[in-house]
Structures are given as C-alpha cells and as structure tokens.
XYZ file of C-alpha atoms in Angstrom:
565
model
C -34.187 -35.363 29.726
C -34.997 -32.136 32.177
C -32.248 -30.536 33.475
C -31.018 -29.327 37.186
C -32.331 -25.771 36.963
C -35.000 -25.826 34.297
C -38.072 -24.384 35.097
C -40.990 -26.902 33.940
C -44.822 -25.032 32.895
C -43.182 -21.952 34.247
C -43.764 -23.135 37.971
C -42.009 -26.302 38.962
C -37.990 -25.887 38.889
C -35.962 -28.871 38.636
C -33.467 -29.303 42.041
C -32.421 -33.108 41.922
C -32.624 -36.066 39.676
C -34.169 -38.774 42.497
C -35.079 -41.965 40.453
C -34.928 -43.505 37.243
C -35.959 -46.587 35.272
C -37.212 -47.847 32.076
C -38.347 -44.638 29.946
C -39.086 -42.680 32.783
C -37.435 -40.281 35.565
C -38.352 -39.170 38.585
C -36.835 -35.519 39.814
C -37.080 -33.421 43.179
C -38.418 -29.682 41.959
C -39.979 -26.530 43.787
C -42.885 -24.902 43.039
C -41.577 -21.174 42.639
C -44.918 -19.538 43.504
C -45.324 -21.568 46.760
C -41.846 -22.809 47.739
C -42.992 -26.346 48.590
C -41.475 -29.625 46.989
C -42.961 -31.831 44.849
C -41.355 -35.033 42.741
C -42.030 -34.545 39.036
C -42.159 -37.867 36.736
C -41.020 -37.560 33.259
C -41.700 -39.648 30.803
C -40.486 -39.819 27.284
C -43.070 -39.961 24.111
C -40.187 -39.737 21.511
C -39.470 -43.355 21.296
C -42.126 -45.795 19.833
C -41.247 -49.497 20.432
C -43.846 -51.389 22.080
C -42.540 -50.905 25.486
C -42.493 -47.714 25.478
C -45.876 -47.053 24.670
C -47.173 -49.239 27.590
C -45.097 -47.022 29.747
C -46.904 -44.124 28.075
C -50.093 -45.608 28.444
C -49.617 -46.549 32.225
C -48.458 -43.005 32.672
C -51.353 -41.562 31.654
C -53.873 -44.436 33.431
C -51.447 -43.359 37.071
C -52.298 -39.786 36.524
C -55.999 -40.562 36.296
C -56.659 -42.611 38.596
C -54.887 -40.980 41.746
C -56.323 -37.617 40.743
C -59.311 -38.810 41.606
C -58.187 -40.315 44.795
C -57.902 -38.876 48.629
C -56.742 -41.230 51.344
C -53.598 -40.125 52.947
C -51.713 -43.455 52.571
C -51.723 -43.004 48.782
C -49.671 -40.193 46.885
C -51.215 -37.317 45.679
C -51.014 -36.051 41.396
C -51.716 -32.458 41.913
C -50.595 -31.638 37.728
C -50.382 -32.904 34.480
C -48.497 -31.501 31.543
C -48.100 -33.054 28.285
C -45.444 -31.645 25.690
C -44.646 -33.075 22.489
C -42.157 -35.313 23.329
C -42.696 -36.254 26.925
C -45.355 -35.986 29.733
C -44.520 -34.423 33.434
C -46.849 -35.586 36.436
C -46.673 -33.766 39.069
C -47.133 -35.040 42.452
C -46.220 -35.100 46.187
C -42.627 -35.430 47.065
C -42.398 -38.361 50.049
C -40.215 -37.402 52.136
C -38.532 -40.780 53.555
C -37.208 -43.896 51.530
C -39.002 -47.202 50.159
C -39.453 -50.240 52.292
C -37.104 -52.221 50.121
C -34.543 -49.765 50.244
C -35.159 -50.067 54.287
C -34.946 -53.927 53.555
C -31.762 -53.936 51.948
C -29.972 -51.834 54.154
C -31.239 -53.389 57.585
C -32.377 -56.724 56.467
C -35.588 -58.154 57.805
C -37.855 -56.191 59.997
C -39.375 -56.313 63.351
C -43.110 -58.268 62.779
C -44.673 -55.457 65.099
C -43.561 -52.923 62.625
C -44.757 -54.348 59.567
C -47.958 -55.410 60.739
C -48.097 -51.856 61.839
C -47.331 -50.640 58.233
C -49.486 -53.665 56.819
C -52.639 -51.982 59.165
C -51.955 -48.642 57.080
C -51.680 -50.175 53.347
C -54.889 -52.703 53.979
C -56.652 -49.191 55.060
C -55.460 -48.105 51.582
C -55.977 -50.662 49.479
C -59.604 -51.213 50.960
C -60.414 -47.364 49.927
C -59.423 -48.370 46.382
C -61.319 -51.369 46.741
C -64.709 -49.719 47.710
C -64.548 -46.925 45.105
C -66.814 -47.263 42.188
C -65.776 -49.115 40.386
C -63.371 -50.514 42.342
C -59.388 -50.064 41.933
C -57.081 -53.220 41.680
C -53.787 -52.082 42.550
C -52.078 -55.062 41.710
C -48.280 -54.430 42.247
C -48.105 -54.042 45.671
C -44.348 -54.816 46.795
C -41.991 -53.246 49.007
C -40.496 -51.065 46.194
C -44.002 -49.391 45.884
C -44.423 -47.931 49.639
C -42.497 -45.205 51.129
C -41.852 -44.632 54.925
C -42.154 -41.614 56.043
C -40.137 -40.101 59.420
C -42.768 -40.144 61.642
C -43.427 -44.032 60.619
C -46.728 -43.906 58.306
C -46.141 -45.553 55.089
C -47.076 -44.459 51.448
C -48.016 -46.112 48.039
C -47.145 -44.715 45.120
C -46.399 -45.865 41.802
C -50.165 -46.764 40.065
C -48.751 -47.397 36.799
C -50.439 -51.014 36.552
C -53.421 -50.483 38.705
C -57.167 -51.074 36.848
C -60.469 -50.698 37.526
C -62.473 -53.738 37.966
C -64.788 -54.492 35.506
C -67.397 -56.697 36.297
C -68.300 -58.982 33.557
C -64.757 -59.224 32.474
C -63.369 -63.260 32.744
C -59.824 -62.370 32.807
C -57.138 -59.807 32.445
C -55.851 -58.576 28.705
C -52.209 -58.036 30.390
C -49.773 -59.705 32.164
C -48.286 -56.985 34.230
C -46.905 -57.051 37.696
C -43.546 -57.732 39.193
C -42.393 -61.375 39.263
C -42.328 -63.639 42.927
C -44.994 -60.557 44.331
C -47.645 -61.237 41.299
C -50.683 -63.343 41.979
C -51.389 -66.575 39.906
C -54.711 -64.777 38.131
C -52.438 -62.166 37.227
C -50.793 -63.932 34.222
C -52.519 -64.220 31.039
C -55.787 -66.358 31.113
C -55.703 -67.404 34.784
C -58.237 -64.878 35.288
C -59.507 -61.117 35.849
C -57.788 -59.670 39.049
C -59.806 -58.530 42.106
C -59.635 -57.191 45.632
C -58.144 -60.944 46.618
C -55.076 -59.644 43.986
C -54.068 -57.341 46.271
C -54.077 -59.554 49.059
C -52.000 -61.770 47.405
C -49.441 -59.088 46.827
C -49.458 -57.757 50.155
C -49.139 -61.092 51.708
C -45.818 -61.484 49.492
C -44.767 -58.220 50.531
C -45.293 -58.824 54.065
C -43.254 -62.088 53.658
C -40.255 -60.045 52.447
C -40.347 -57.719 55.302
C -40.389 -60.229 57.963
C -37.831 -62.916 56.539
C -35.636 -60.606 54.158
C -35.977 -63.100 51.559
C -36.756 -61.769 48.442
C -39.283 -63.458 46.560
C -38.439 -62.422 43.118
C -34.754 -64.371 44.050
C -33.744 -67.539 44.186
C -35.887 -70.136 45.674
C -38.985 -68.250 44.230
C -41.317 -70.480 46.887
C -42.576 -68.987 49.739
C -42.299 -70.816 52.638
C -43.863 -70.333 55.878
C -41.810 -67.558 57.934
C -40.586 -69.692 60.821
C -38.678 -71.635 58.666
C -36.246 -68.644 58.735
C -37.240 -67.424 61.931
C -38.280 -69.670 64.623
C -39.380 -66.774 66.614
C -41.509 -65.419 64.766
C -45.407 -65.490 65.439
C -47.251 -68.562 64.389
C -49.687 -66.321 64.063
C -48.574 -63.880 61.235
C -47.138 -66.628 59.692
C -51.123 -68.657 59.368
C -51.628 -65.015 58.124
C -49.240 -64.634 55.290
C -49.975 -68.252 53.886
C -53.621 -67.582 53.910
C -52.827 -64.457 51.866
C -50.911 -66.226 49.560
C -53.000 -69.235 48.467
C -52.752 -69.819 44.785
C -56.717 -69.982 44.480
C -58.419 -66.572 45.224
C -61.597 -67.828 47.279
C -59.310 -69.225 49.883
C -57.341 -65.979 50.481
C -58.725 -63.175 52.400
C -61.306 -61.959 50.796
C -61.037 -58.549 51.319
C -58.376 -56.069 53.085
C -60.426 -55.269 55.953
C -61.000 -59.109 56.717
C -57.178 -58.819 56.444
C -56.800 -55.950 57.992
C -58.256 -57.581 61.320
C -56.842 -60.514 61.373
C -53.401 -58.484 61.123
C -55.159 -56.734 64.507
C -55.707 -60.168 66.103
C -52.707 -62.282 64.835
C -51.826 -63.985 68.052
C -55.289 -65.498 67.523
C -54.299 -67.486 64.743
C -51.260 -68.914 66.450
C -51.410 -72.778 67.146
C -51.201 -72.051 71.569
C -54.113 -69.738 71.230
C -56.227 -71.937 68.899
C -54.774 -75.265 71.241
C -56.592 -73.386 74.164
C -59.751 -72.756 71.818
C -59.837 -76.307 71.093
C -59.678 -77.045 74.729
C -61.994 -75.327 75.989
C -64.302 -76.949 73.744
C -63.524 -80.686 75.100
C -64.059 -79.488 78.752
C -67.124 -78.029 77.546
C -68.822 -81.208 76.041
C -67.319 -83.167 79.087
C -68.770 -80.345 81.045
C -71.595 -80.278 79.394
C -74.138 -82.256 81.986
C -72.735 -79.691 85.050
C -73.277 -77.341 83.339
C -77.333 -77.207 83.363
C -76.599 -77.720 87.116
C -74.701 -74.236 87.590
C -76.373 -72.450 84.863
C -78.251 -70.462 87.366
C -74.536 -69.645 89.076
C -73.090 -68.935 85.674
C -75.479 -66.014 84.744
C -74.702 -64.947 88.093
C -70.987 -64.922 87.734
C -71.154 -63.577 84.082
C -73.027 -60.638 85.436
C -70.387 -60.199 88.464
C -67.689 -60.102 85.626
C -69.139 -57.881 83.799
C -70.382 -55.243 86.801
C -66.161 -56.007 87.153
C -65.532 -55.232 83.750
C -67.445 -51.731 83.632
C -66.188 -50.536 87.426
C -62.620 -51.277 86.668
C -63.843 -49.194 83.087
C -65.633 -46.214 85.378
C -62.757 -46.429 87.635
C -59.905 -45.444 85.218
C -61.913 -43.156 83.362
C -62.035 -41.512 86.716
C -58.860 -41.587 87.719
C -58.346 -40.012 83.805
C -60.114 -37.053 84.477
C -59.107 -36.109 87.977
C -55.166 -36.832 86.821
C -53.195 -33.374 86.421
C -50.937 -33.872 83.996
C -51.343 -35.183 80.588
C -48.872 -38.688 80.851
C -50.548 -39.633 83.870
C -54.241 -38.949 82.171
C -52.691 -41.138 78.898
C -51.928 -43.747 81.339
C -55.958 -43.841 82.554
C -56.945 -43.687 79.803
C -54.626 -46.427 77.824
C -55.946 -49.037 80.759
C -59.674 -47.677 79.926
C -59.036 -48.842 76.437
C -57.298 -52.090 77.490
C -60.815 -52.670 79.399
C -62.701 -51.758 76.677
C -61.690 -50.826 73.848
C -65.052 -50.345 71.476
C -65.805 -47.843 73.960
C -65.918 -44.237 72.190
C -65.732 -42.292 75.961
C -61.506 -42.993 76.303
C -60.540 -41.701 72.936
C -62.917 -38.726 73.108
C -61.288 -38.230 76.402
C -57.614 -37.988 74.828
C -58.886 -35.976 71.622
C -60.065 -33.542 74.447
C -56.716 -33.733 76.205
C -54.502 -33.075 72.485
C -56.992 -29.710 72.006
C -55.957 -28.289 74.973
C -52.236 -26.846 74.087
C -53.960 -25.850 70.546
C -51.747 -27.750 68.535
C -51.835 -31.525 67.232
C -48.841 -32.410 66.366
C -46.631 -35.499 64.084
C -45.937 -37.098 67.810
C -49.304 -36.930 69.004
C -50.636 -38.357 65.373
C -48.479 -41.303 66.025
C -49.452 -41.527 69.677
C -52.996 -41.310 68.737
C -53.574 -43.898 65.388
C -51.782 -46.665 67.913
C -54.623 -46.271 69.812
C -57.452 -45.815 67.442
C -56.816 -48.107 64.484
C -55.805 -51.517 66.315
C -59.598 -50.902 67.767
C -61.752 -49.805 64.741
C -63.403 -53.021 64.678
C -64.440 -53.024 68.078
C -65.820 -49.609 68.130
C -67.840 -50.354 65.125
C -69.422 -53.571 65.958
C -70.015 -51.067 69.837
C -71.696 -48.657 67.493
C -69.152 -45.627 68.696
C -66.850 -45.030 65.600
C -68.905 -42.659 63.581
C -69.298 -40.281 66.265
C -65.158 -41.105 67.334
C -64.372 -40.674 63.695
C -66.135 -37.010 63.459
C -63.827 -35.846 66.815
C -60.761 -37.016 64.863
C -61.754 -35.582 62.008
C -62.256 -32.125 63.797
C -59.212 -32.327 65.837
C -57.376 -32.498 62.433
C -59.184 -30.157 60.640
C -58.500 -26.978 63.196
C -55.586 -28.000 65.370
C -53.037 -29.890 62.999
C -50.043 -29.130 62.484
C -46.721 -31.281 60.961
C -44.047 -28.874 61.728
C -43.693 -26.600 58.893
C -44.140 -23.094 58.561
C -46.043 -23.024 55.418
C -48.952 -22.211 56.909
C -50.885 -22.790 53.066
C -49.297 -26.005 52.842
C -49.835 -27.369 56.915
C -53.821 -26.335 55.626
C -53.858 -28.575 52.831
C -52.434 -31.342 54.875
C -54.862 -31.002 57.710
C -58.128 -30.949 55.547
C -56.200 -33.731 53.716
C -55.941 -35.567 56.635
C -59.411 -35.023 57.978
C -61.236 -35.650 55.183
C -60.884 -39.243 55.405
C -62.573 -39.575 59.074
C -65.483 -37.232 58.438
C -65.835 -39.586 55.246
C -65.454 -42.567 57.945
C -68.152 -40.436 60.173
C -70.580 -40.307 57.456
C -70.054 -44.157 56.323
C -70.964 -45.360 59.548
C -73.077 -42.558 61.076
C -77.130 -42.421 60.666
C -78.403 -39.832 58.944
C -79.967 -38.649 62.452
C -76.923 -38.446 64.076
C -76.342 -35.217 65.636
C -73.130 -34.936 64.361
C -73.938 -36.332 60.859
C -74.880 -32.678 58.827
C -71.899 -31.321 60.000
C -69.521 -34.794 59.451
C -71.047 -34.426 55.460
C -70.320 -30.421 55.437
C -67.029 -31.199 56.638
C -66.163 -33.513 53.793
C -67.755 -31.929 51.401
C -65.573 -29.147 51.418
C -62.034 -31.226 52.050
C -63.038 -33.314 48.770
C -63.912 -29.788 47.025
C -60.412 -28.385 47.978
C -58.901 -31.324 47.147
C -60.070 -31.795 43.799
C -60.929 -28.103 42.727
C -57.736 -27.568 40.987
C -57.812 -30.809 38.574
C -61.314 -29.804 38.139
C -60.331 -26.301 36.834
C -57.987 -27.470 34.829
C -60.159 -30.294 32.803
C -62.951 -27.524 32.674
C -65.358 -29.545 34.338
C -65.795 -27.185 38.038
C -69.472 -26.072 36.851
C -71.415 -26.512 39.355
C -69.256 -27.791 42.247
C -69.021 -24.101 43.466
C -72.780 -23.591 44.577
C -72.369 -26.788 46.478
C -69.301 -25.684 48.138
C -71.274 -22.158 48.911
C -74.109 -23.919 50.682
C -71.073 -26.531 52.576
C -69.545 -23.124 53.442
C -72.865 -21.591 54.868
C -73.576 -24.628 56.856
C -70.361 -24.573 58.470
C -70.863 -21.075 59.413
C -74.511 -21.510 60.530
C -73.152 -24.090 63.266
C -71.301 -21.111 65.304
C -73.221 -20.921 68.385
C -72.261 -20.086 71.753
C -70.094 -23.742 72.557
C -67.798 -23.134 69.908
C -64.277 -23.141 70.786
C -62.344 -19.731 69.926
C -60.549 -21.429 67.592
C -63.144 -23.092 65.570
C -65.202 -20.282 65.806
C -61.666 -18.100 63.712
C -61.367 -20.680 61.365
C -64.626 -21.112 60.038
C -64.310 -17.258 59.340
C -60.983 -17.716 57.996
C -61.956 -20.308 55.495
C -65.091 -18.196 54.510
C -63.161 -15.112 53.391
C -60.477 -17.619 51.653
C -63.347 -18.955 49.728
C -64.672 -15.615 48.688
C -61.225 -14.530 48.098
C -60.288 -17.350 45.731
C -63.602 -19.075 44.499
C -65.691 -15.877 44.473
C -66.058 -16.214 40.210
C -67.241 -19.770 40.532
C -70.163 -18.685 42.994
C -71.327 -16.379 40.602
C -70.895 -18.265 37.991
C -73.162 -21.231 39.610
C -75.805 -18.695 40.580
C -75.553 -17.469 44.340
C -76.932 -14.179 44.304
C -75.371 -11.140 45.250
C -77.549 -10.356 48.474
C -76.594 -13.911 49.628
C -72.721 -13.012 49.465
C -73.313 -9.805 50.907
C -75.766 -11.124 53.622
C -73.572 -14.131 54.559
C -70.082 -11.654 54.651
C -71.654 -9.697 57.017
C -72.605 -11.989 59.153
C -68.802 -13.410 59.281
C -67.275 -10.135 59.857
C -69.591 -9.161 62.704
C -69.133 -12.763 64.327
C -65.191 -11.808 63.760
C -65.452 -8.326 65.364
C -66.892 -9.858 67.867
C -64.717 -12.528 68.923
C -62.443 -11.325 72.430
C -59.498 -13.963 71.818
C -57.257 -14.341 75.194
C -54.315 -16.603 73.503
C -51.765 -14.701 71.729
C -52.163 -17.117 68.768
C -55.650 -16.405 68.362
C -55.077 -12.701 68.898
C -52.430 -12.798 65.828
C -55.048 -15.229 63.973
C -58.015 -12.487 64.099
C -55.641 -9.538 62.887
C -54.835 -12.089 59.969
C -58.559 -12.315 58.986
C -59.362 -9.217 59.776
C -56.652 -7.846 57.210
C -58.373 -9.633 54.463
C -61.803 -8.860 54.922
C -61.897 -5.834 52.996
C -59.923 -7.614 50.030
C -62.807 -10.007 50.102
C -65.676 -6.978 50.223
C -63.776 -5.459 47.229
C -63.529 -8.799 45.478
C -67.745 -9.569 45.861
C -68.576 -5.935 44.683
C -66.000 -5.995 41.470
C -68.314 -9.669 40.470
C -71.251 -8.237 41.159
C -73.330 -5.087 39.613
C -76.350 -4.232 41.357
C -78.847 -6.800 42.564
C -76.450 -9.567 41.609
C -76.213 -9.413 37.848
C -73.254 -10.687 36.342
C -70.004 -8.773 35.830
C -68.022 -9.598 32.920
C-alpha cells in the first residue's frame, strides 16, 4: 500500500488516499515537475487467488484501452508503471463526485438534468462504439460517471470494457454489476454489443430519475411513473425501450438513443394521441383535400416565407443588438426558428471571440445550444462547417480557469480535437474548411498520444506527419487571420521544435526545411503589431524562445542536414 508522501516513478507524490475496493486503491498525487493533480490507481500483484488476477488482468485491459482513447467525456491514462508487486495507472484526477454518490445524498434527480448528462454519456459511448473495432463498455452505472462543477459528466472505470469481436457467439465472462447488467451479459446468453450499453444506460437513467436502486430490493424495473406520476411519459417509453430483455428491440445504437433523449416529449402518449389524430382527420379529410390542394401549396409556401422572415428577422435584430445578452436573446429565438441552421451558432461563436477568452460558463452556455440540435444541423448539411468554428474557438481562445497555462493547453486541444474530428466526419473532402479541420486534428491526436507513444517505443514516424500538420497550419496565415491565431500558430511551431525537434530528424525532414520554415515564423512574429496587452505579453513570450529553438535545430543538425548524434 503507497503511502501519504511517497514519491511514485520519481514524479507523482502521493497527497490523499481517495477510493478503495477489492485489490485496488485509488489516491490523489501531484506531479512534482508540473504541479497538476492526477488520481493514481494501485493495484496489488502480490496476491494470486483467482480474483485477484482478474483484477490484474482488467487493470491492465483499462490502461489499454483508454490510452488509446480521446473524447472528453471519458478519463484520460496519461502513465503506466508496473513494479514487482503492484501496477500504478496514472490518470486524470476528476474533480467533482460520482452520480451515485449525488444520488444518495439528494435522492432522485431532476429528468432535465439527467437527460442532459444522458446526451453527454450516449456522445461517449457512441465514440467507443464507432472505433475499430468497436468498444463495449458494458458497466455503465451511476458509480462509473463523475460530475464535474461546471455540470459535464465523466466515465471512468474501463476495467470490464471489450472490444467487439465479430464472429464471436457469446461472451467468455460474466462480468458487470448486478440490477445494471444486460441479460446477454451472463454466461451463454450471448456476445455483448453496442445495444449492451444501452441497456446499462437505460438502468442507469432509471436510478437517477426514481432513486430506486436497481441492484436493491425489488430488482424489477418498473416504468418511472409508478414512483413519480410527474414524470414524462416520454422518458419513461424511453427507458423501457432501453431496457428490453431482447437486444433487437432496444435502441440500437446510442445516437438513435441519443435523439430520442433530444425529442422525449415525442414519445409521450398526448403527443403521439395528437399524431394519431391527425391521421383520422386526414383520411376523413382525405376527399377535401384534392379540392384545396392548390390552396395548401399556397399556404405551405406562406408558412414557410413566415418561417425564414421571422428567421432573417432575429438574425437581424442579433447583429444590430449592442450588448452581448440582448444578441444571445436573437439569436436563441433564431435557433428556436430553426435550429439546423449553421448562421445562429456561427453568430454566437463570433460573439464568445470577441473578449478573447472562452470560458467554463460560456462552454456550458454554448453545448445547451449546440448538442440538443446536432441532428438537425446534420440532416441541414451545416454541422461540419459549425463543428470546425467550435473546434477553433476551443483550440485558441479556451480557457477553464487555471493558471497553468501548459495544462489550460492540453485541455483546449483536448477539447477541440473532438469537433475538428466531427468536422472531418461529416465534411467533404472539398470543403473549404476541410484541409485545415484534418491539420487541426491531426496534431491534437499527435499531442495527445505522443507521450504513450514514446514510452512503448513505437513514435517512428508520427513526427514527419506532425511536421507537415505543423507546416500546413502555418501556411494558412494570410492576411484574415485574427492576431491571435496568427501568435499561436507561431507559438505552437517553436514548442514543436523546442520539444519534438529529435523526432523530425529522426523521421527525415531536412535541415534546410527547419531552417526555411523557422524563418518564416519568426519574420511573420516580428512582424505582428499586437494592440491588446495580452497579445503584447503573448509575442514577448514567443519571442523569448525563439532563439532556444534556433540553438536547438543547429545542435541536431551538422551541415546540409546530416544527422547529429
């Protein structure tokens, strides 16, 4: 057992035991070279009964899969280190507490809320779901997903999750936790899939919305109203669809669940009454129909010339407002209107750039906007481009309130990442904004997985395609390009050659393309005439570390680019 104090790999020093259970311990420790927090999971090899070792093994299975992994609803592993007689994973400390522990001390929660939080995990689960192969989480429960103080949740805990295999029948293990496991997860009921997770999250949401635990006492679940008559018909067609015992009635995937969570009141028995209506009137309808047909496409035309001046009109009211709650407001009814429609958002994005800074508020104030209505802008055609804006305005202008300005930089490319990946998913590859939406990811997933890379020896290679990312991105200064865009490409240039400047040589970029491409950064720097007093203090930064980075290319490099060693 570590103990407070004890310096782990001669980094991580132990502050706090945080958790325990089963073989395993969970403590709070700093990272003494660059004071930020991170939990650290021990886990004991020394015993050698049969439980243990699955702990062991699921240990080791965690650490590999979320290494691989960027989505910023699932925790990060950013270090591994196996001793003798126990393993230490290393990986973000969630600041916050676990939705059951929220659950137990409140009771049940708010339906809003969870399907809030539910929007978040289906994201998450979906990501895991369309990796290749594809990632079954498979004990997704309450216990498993931390809240955060701002209000986004997190999973963590992969210690039973699997990769799908394809021409397996069934599972070799019964794991999961009981009253949240799915029928196909016990022995010879078959293999788990997406529809797994469903299952699980449909139990979860149960739990959050009734307080009744389903691992307790009467181990059924019934639908929600029958502990809550006010709560929506809707979410509770939902949950009982999720939690069919056959799979091919379920959901079949998170992101059909996903926006059904976005539609509930759809599925509630008023809304689908009206439906059913409407039909009846219709068929009785039917014959006066062919006699106002002509009026009809009239009218339907009328409503919609309605639909896009009441659109033009807010959007105009948007931009002529002064300040930025009344412009919100515009633009909030523009979305109400029409809410596939890309020109709104863009609108705000434009609006949160303007002070410099994106903050955990505006995050918050953002996402309740955007992800209720990724549907509709996809089936309207307008999320790549939407996605590649959000992606930017995290990328350069994030910021979640610490000082750490290394640490606020990993958690904006962390963040970003994900949308240019969105950008490039749904873009075409003649998008305008589709080179740059690739660049842009190509480098988040490089920083983010650089270090695990390093340390498995297998980073040959990934440096000359971070070089040409790198060149791309500084290629696409031109005369539009905000003052502080234009500063932080620099800035991440001469942090590349700073840290990575071995790996480009090693994968081949020449020393005249170094030389030539430095250059061309530090002239663009020098001439750069920042107004702002942050961007004033942000050139002096770079400009400190240029020569650092000139000294650094020319120790690598002998003449004409041959190796150094």
């Amino acid at each position: 057992m570590a103990e407070i104090g004890q310096v782990i790999n001669n980094k991580y020093e132990i502050l706090k035991l945080i958790g325990k259970g089963g073989m395993s311990r969970v403590y709070l420790a700093m990272d003494m070279n660059i004071h930020k927090p991170w939990a650290v999971k021990e886990i004991d090899k020394t015993v050698r009964d049969q439980n243990n070792e699955v702990i062991i093994q699921s240990a080791i299975a965690e650490a590999n899969l979320i290494k691989e992994l960027d989505h910023n609803a699932i925790v990060r592993i950013v270090d591994i280190i196996d001793e003798p007689d126990k393993i230490f994973i290393i990986e973000d400390y969630i600041d916050g507490e676990t939705l059951n522990a929220l659950i137990l001390r409140e009771g049940a929660q708010p339906q809003e809320k969870v399907i809030e939080w539910a929007i978040q995990i289906c994201s998450a689960l979906e990501y895991l779901h369309t990796r290749k192969p594809p990632i079954i989480y498979r004990d997704m429960k309450p216990a498993n997903v931390m809240l955060k103080p701002e209000g986004n949740v997190k999973i963590i805990d992969f210690g039973i999750a699997r990769e799908y295999k394809e021409h397996n029948t069934e599972d070799t293990k019964c794991l999961g936790t009981k009253g949240y496991a799915a029928p196909e997860q016990f022995g010879g009921k078959g293999q788990t899939d997406a529809r797994t997770d469903v299952y699980c999250l449909g139990v979860t949401l149960y739990y959050l919305v009734t307080g009744k635990n389903p691992s307790e006492p009467p181990y059924e679940i019934y639908p929600i109203r029958y502990w809550n008559p006010r709560l929506s018909s809707g979410l509770e067609a939902i949950i009982l669809k999720c939690t069919r015992p056959n799979p091919g009635e379920r959901f079949q995937s998170c992101a059909e669940l996903s926006y059904a969570l976005q539609h509930y009141e759809e599925y509630t028995a008023q809304y689908r009454a009206k439906q059913l209506a409407k039909v009846w009137k219709f068929g009785a309808a039917v014959a006066a129909a062919v006699i106002f047909l002509i009026a009809g496409f009239v009218g339907l035309g009328k409503r919609r010339g309605k639909i896009n001046s009441d659109f033009e009109i807010n959007m105009n009211q948007a931009v002529r407002a002064t300040d930025d709650k009344e412009k919100l407001y515009y633009y909030e009814k523009a979305i109400d209107i029409k809410p596939g429609a890309a020109e709104p958002y863009l609108g705000i994005i434009k609006m949160l750039k303007e002070d410099m800074v994106f903050d955990v508020e505006e995050e918050t104030q953002l996402k309740r906007l955007v992800i209720p209505n990724q549907e509709a802008l996809k089936r309207e055609g307008d999320y790549a481009e939407l996605a590649f804006e959000i992606g930017k305005l995290y990328w350069y202008y994030y910021s979640y309130g610490t000082e750490n300005q290394a640490d606020n930089t990993m958690s904006r490319r962390g963040a970003a990442t994900e949308w240019f990946n969105d950008a490039v998913t749904y873009g075409k590859t003649d998008d305008e904004f589709y080179l740059m939406a690739s660049v842009y990811r190509d480098i988040g997933e490089f920083n983010s997985t650089i270090e695990m890379k390093i340390r498995e020896g297998s980073d040959g290679g990934a440096y000359k395609e971070h070089w040409i990312s790198l060149r791309e991105m500084v290629s696409s200064i031109d005369y539009s390009t905000p003052e502080v865009v234009e500063l932080e490409i620099y800035n991440q240039f001469i942090d590349a050659v700073i840290a990575r400047m071995k790996g480009f040589r090693n994968d081949g970029v020449s020393y005249s393309e170094v030389s030539a491409l430095y250059e061309k950064v530090v002239a663009g720097l020098q001439d750069t005439n920042p107004i702002s007093e942050l961007n004033v203090a942000k050139k002096e930064a770079i400009l400190a570390k240029v020569e650092m980075a000139k000294d650094i290319i020319d120790t690598n490099y002998n003449k004409g680019g041959t190796k150094t060693e």
